[in-house]
Backbone as XML, in Angstrom:
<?xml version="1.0"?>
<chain id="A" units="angstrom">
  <residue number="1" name="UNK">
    <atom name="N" x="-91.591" y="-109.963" z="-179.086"/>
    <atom name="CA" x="-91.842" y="-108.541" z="-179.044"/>
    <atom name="C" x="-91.917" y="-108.016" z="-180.475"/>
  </residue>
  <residue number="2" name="UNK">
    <atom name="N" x="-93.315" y="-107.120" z="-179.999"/>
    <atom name="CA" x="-92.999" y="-106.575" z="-181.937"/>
    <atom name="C" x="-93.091" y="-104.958" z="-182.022"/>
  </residue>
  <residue number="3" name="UNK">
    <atom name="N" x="-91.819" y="-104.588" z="-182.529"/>
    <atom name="CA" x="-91.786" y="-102.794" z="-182.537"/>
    <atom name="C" x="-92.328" y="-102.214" z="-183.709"/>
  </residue>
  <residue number="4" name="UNK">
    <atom name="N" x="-92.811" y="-101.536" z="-183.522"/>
    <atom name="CA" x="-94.192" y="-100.727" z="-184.460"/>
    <atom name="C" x="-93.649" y="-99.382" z="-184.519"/>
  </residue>
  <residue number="5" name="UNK">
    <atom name="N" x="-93.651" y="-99.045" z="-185.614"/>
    <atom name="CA" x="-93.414" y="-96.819" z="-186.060"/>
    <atom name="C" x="-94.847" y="-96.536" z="-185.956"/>
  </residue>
  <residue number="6" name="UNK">
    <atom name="N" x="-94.615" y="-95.376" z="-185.445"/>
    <atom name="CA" x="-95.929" y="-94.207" z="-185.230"/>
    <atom name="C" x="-95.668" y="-92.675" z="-185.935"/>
  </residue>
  <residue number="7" name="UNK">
    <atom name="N" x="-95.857" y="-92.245" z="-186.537"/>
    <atom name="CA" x="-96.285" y="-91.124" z="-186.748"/>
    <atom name="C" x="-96.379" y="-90.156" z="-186.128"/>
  </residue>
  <residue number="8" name="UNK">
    <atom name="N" x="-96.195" y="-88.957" z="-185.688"/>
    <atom name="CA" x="-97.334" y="-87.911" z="-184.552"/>
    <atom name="C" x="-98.523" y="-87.944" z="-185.269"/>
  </residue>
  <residue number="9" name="UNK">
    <atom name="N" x="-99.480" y="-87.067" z="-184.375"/>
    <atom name="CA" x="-101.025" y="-87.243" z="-185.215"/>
    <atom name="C" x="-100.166" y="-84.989" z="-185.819"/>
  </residue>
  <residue number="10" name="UNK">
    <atom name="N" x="-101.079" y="-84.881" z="-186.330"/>
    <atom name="CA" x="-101.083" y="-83.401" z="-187.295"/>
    <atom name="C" x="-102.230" y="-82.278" z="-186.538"/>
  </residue>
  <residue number="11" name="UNK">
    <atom name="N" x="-102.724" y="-83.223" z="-185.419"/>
    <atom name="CA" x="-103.824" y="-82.484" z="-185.111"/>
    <atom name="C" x="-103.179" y="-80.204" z="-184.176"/>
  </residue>
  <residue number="12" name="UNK">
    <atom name="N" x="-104.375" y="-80.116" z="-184.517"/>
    <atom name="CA" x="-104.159" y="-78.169" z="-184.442"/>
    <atom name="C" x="-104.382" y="-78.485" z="-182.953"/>
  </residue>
  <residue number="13" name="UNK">
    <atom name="N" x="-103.439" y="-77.717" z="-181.571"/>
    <atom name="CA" x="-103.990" y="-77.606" z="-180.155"/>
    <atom name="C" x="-104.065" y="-76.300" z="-179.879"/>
  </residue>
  <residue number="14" name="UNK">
    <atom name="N" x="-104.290" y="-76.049" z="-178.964"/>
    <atom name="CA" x="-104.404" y="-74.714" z="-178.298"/>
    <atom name="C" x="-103.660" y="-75.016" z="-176.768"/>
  </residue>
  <residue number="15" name="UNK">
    <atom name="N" x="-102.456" y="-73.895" z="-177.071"/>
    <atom name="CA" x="-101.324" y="-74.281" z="-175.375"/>
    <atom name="C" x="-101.177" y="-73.177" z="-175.147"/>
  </residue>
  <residue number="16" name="UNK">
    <atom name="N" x="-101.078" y="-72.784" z="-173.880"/>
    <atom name="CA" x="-100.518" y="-71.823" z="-173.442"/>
    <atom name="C" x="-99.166" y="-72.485" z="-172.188"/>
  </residue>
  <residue number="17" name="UNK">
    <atom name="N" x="-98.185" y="-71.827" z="-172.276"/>
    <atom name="CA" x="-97.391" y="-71.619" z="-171.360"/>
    <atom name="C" x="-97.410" y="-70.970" z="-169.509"/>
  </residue>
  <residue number="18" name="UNK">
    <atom name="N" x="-97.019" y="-71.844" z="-168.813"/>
    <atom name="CA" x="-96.880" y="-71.659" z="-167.334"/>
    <atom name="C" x="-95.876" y="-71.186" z="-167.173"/>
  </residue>
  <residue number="19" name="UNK">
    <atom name="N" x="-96.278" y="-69.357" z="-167.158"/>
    <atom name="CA" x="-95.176" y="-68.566" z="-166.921"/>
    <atom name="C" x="-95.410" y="-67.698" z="-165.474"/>
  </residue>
  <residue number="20" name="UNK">
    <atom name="N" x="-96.108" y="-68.268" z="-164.588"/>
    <atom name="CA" x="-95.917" y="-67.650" z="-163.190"/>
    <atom name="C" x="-96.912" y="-66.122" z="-163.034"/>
  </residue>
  <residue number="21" name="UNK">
    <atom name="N" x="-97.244" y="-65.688" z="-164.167"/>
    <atom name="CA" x="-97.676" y="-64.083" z="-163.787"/>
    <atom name="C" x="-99.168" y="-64.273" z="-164.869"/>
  </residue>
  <residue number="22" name="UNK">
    <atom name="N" x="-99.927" y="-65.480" z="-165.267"/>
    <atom name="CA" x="-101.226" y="-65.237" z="-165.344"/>
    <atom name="C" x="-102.131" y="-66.284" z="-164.829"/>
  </residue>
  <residue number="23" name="UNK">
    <atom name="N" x="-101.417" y="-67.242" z="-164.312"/>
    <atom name="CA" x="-102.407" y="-68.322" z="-164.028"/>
    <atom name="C" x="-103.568" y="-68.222" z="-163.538"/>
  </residue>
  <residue number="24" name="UNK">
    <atom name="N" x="-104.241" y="-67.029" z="-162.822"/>
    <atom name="CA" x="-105.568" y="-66.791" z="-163.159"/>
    <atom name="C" x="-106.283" y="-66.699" z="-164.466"/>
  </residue>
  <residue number="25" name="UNK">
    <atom name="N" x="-105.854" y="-66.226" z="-165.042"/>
    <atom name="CA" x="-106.320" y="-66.085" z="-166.451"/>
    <atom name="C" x="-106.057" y="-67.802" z="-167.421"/>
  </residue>
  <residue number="26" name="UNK">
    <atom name="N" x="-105.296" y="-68.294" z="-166.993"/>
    <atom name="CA" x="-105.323" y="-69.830" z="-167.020"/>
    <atom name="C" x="-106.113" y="-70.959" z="-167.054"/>
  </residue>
  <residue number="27" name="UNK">
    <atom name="N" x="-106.248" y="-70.692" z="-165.439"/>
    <atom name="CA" x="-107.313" y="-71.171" z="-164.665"/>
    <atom name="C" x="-108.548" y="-71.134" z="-165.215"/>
  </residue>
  <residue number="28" name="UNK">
    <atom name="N" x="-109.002" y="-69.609" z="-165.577"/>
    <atom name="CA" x="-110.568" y="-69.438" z="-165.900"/>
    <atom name="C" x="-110.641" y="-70.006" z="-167.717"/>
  </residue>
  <residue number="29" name="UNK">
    <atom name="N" x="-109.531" y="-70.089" z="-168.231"/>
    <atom name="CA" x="-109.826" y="-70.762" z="-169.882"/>
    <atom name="C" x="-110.069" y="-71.990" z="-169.505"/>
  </residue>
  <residue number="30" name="UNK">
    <atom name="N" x="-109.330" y="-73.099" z="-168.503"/>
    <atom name="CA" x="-109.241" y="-74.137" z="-168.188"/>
    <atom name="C" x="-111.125" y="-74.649" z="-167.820"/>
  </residue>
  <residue number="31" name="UNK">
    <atom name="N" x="-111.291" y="-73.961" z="-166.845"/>
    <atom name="CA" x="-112.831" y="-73.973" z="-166.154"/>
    <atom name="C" x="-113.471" y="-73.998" z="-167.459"/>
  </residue>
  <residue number="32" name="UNK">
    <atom name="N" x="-113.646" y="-72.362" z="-168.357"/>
    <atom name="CA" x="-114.321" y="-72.308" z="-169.453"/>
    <atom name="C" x="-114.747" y="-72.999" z="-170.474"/>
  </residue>
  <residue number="33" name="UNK">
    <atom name="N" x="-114.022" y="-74.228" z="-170.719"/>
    <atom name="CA" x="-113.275" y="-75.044" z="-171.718"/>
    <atom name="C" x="-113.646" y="-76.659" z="-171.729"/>
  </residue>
  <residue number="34" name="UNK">
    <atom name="N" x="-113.412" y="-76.586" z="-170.015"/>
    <atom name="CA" x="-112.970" y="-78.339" z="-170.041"/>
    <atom name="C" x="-114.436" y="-79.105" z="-169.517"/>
  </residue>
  <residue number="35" name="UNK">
    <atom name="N" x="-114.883" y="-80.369" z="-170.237"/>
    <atom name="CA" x="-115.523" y="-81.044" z="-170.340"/>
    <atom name="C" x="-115.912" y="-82.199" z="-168.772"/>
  </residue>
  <residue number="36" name="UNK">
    <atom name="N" x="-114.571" y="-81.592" z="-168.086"/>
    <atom name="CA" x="-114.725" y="-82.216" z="-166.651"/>
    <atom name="C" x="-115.402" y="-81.778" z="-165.696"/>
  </residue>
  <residue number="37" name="UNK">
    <atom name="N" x="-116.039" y="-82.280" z="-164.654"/>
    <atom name="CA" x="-116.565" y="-81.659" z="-163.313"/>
    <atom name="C" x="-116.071" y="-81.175" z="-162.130"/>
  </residue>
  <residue number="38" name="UNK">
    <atom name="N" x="-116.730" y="-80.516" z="-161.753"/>
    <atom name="CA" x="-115.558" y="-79.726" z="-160.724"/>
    <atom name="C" x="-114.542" y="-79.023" z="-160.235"/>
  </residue>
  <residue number="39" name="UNK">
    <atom name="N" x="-113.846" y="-78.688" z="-159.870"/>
    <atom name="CA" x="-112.293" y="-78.059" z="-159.857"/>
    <atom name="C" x="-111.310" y="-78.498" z="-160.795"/>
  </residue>
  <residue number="40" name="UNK">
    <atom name="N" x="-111.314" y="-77.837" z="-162.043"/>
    <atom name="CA" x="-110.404" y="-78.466" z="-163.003"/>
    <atom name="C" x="-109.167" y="-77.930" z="-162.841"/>
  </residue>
  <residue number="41" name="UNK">
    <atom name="N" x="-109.176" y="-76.769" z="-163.565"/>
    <atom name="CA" x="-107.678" y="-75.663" z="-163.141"/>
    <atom name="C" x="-107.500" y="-75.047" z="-161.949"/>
  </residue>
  <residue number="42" name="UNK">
    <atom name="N" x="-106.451" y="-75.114" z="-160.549"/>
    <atom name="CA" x="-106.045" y="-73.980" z="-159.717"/>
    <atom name="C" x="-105.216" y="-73.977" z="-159.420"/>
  </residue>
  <residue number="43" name="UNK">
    <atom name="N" x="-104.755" y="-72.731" z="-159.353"/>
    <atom name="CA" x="-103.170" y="-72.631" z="-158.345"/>
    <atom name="C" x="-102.910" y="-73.639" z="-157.078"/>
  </residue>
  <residue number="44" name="UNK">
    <atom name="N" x="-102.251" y="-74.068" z="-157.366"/>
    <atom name="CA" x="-101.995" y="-75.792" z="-156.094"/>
    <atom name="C" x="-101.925" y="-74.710" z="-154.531"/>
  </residue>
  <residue number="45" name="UNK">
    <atom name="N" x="-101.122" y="-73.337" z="-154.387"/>
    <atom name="CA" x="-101.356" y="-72.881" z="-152.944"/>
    <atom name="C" x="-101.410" y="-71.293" z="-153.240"/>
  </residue>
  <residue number="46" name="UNK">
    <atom name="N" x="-102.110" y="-70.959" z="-152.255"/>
    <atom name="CA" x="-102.979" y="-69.453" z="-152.897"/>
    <atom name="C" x="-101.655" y="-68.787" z="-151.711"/>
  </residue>
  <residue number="47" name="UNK">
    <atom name="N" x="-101.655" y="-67.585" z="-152.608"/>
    <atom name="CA" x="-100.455" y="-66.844" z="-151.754"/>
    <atom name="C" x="-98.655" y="-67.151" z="-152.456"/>
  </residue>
  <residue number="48" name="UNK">
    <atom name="N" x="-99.013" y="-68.407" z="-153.308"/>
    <atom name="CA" x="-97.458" y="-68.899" z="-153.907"/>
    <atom name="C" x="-97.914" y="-69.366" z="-154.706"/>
  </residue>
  <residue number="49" name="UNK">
    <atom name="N" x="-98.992" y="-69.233" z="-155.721"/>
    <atom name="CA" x="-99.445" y="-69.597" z="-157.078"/>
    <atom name="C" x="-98.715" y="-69.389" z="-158.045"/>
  </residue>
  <residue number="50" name="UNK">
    <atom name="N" x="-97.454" y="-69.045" z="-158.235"/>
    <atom name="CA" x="-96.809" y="-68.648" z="-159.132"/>
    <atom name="C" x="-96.011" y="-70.270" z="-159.285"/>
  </residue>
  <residue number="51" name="UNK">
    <atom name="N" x="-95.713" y="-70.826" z="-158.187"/>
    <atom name="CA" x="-94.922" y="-72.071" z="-158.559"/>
    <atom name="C" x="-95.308" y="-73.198" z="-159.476"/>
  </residue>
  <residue number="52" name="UNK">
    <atom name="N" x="-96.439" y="-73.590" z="-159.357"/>
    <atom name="CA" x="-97.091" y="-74.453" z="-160.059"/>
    <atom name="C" x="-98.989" y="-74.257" z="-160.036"/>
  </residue>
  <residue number="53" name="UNK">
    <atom name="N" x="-99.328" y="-75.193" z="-161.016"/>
    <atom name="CA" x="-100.669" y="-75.589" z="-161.421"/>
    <atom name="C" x="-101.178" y="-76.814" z="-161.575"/>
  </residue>
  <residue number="54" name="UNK">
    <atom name="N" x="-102.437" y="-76.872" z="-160.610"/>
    <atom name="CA" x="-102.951" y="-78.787" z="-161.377"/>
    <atom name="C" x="-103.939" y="-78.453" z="-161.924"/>
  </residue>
  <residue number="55" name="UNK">
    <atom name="N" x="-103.633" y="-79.403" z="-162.802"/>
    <atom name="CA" x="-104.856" y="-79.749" z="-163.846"/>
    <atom name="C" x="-105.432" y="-80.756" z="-163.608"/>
  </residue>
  <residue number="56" name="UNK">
    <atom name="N" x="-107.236" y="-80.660" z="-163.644"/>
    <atom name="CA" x="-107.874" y="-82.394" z="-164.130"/>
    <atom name="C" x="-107.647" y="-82.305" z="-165.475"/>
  </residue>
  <residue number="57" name="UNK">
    <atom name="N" x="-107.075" y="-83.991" z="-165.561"/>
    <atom name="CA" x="-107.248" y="-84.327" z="-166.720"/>
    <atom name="C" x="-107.244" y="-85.620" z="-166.936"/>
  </residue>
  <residue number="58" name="UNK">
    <atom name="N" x="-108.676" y="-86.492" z="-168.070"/>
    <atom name="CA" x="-108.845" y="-87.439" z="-167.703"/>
    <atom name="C" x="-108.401" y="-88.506" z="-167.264"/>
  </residue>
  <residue number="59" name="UNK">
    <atom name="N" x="-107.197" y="-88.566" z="-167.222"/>
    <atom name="CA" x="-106.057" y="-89.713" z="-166.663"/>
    <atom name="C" x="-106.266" y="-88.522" z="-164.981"/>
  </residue>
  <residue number="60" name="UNK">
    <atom name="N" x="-106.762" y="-88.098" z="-164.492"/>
    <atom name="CA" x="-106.443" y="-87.559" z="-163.091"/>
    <atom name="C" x="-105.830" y="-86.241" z="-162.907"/>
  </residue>
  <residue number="61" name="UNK">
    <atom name="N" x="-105.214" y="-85.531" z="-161.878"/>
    <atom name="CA" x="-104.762" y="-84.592" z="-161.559"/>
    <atom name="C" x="-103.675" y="-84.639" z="-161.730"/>
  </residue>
  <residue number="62" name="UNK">
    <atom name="N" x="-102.738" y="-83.476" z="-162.568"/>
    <atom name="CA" x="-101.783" y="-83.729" z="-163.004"/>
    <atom name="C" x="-100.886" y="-82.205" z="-162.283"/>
  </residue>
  <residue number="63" name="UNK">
    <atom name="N" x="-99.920" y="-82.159" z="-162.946"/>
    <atom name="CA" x="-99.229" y="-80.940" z="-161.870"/>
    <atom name="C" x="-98.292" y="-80.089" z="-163.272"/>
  </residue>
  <residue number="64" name="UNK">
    <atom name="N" x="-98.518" y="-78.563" z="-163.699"/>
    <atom name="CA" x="-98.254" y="-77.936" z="-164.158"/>
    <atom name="C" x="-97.014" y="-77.405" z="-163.982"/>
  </residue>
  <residue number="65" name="UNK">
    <atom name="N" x="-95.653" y="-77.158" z="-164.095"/>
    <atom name="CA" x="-94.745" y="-76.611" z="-163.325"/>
    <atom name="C" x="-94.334" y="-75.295" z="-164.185"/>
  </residue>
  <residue number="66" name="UNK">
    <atom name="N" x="-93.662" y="-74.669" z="-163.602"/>
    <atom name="CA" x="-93.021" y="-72.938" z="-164.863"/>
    <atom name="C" x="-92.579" y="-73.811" z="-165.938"/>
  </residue>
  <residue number="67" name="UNK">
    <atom name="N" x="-93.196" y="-73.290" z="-166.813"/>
    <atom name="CA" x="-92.375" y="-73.315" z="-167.960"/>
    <atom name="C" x="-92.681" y="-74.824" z="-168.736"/>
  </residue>
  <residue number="68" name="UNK">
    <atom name="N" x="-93.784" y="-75.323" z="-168.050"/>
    <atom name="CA" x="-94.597" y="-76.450" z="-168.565"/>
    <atom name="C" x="-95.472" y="-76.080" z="-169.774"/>
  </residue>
  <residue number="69" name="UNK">
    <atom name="N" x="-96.389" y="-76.406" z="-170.878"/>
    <atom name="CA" x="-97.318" y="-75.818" z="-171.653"/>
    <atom name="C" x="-98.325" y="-76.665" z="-170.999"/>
  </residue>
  <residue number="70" name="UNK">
    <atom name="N" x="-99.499" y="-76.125" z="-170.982"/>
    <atom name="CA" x="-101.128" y="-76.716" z="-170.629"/>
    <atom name="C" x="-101.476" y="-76.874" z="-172.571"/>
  </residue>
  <residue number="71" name="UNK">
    <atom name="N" x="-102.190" y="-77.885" z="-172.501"/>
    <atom name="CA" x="-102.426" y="-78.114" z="-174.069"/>
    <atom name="C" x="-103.783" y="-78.760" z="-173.832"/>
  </residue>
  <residue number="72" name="UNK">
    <atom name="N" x="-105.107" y="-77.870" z="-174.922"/>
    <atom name="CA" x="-106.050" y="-78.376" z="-175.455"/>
    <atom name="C" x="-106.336" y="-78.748" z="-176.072"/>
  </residue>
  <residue number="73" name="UNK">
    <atom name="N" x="-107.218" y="-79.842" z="-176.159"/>
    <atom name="CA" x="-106.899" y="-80.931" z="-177.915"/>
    <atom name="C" x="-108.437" y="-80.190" z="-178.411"/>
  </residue>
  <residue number="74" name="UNK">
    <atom name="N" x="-109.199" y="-79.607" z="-178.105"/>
    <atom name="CA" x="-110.610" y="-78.625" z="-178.625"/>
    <atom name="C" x="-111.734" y="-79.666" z="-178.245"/>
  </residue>
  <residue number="75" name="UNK">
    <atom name="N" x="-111.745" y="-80.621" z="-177.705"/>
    <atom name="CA" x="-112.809" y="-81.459" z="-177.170"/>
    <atom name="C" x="-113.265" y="-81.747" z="-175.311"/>
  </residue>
  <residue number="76" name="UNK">
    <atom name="N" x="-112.081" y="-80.195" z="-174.788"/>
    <atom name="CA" x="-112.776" y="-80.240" z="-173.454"/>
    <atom name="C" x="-111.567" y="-81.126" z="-172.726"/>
  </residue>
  <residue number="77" name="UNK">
    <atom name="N" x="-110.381" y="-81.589" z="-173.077"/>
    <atom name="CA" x="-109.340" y="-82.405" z="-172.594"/>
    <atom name="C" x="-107.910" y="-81.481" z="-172.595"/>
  </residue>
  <residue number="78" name="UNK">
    <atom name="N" x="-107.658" y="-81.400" z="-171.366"/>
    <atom name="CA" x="-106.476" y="-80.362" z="-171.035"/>
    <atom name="C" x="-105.475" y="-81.219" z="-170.309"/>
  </residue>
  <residue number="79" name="UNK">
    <atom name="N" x="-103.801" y="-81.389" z="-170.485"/>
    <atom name="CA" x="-102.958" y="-81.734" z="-169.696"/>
    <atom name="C" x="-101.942" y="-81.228" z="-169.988"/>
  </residue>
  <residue number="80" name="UNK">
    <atom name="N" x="-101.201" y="-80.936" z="-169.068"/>
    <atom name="CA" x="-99.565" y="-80.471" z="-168.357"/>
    <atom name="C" x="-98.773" y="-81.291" z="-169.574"/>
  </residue>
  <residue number="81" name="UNK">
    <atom name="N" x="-97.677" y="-80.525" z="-170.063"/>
    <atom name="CA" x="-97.001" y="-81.080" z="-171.227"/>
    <atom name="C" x="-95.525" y="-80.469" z="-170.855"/>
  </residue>
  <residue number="82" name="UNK">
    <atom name="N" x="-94.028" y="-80.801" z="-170.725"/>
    <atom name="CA" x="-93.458" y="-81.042" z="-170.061"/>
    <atom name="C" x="-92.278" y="-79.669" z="-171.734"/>
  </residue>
  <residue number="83" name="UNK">
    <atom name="N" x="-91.627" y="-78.317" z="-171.191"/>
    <atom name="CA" x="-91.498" y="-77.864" z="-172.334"/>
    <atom name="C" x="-90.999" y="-78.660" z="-173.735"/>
  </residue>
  <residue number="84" name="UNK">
    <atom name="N" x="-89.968" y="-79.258" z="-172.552"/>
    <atom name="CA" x="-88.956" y="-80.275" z="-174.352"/>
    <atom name="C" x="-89.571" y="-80.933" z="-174.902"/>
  </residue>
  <residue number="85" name="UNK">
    <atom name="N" x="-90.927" y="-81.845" z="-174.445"/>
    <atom name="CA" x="-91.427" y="-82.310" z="-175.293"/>
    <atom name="C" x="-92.756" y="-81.431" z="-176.256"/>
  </residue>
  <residue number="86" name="UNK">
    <atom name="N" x="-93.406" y="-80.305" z="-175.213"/>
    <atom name="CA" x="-93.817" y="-79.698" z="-176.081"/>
    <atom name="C" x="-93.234" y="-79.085" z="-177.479"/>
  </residue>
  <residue number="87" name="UNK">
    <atom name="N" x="-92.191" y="-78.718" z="-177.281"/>
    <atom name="CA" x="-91.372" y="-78.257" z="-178.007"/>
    <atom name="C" x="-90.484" y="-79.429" z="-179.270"/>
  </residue>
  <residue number="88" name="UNK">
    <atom name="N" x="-90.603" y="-80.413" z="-179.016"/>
    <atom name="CA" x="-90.158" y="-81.290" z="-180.136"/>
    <atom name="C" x="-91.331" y="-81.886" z="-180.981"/>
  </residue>
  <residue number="89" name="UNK">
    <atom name="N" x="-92.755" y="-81.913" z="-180.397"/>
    <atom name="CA" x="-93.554" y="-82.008" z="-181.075"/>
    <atom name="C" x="-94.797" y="-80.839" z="-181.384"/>
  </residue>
  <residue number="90" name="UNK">
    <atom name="N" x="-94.300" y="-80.151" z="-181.253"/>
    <atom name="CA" x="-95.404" y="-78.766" z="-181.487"/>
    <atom name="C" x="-94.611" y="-77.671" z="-182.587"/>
  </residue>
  <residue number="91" name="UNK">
    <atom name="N" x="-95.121" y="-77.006" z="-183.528"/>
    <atom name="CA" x="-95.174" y="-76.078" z="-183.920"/>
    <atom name="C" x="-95.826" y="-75.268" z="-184.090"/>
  </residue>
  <residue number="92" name="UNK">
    <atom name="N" x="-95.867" y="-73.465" z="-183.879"/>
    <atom name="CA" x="-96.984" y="-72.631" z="-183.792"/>
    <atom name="C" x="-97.380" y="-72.727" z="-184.897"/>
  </residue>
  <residue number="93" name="UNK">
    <atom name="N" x="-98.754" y="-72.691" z="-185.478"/>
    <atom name="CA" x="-99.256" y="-72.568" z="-186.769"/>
    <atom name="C" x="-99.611" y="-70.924" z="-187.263"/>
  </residue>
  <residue number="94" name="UNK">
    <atom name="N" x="-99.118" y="-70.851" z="-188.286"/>
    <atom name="CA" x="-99.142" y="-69.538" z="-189.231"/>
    <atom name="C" x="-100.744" y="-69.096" z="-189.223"/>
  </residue>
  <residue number="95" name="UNK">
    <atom name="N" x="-100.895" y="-67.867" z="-188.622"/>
    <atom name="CA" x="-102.144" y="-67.183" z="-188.763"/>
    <atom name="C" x="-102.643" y="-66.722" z="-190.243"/>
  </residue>
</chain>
């Protein structure tokens, strides 16, 4: 076995947070955005959309939960990112 160090990459994303009260507005950046076909972003059940979100994303359909971040890498590729780890590898960048 051979253990290897990695780096993070430095690259700039674009995330927004699954906070229950816009995921329409979610949804339609997701559609707007992503490089996939078909039903990319929706509320998993209409009437209780506030609980969660799936995403396509090229590894498949993935599942958004509160308080998850959705993260765009700017090439049309969106996935569900879990907060603590968003949060240990993300920092907002200075406008």
């Amino acid at each position: 076995m051979e253990v290897k160090h990695y780096n993070p990459t430095n690259d700039i994303v674009e995330a927004v947070e699954v906070n229950g009260y816009d995921l329409d507005d979610i949804v339609k950046w997701i559609n707007e955005h992503s490089k996939l076909r078909g039903i990319v972003g929706q509320p998993a059940l209409p009437g209780r959309s506030a609980e969660y979100l799936d995403v396509q994303t090229p590894e498949g359909m993935r599942r958004a939960a509160l308080g998850d971040y959705i993260v765009h890498d700017g090439s049309g590729a969106f996935w569900p990112t879990p907060r603590s780890v968003f949060e240990r590898g993300y920092a907002p960048v200075a406008e």
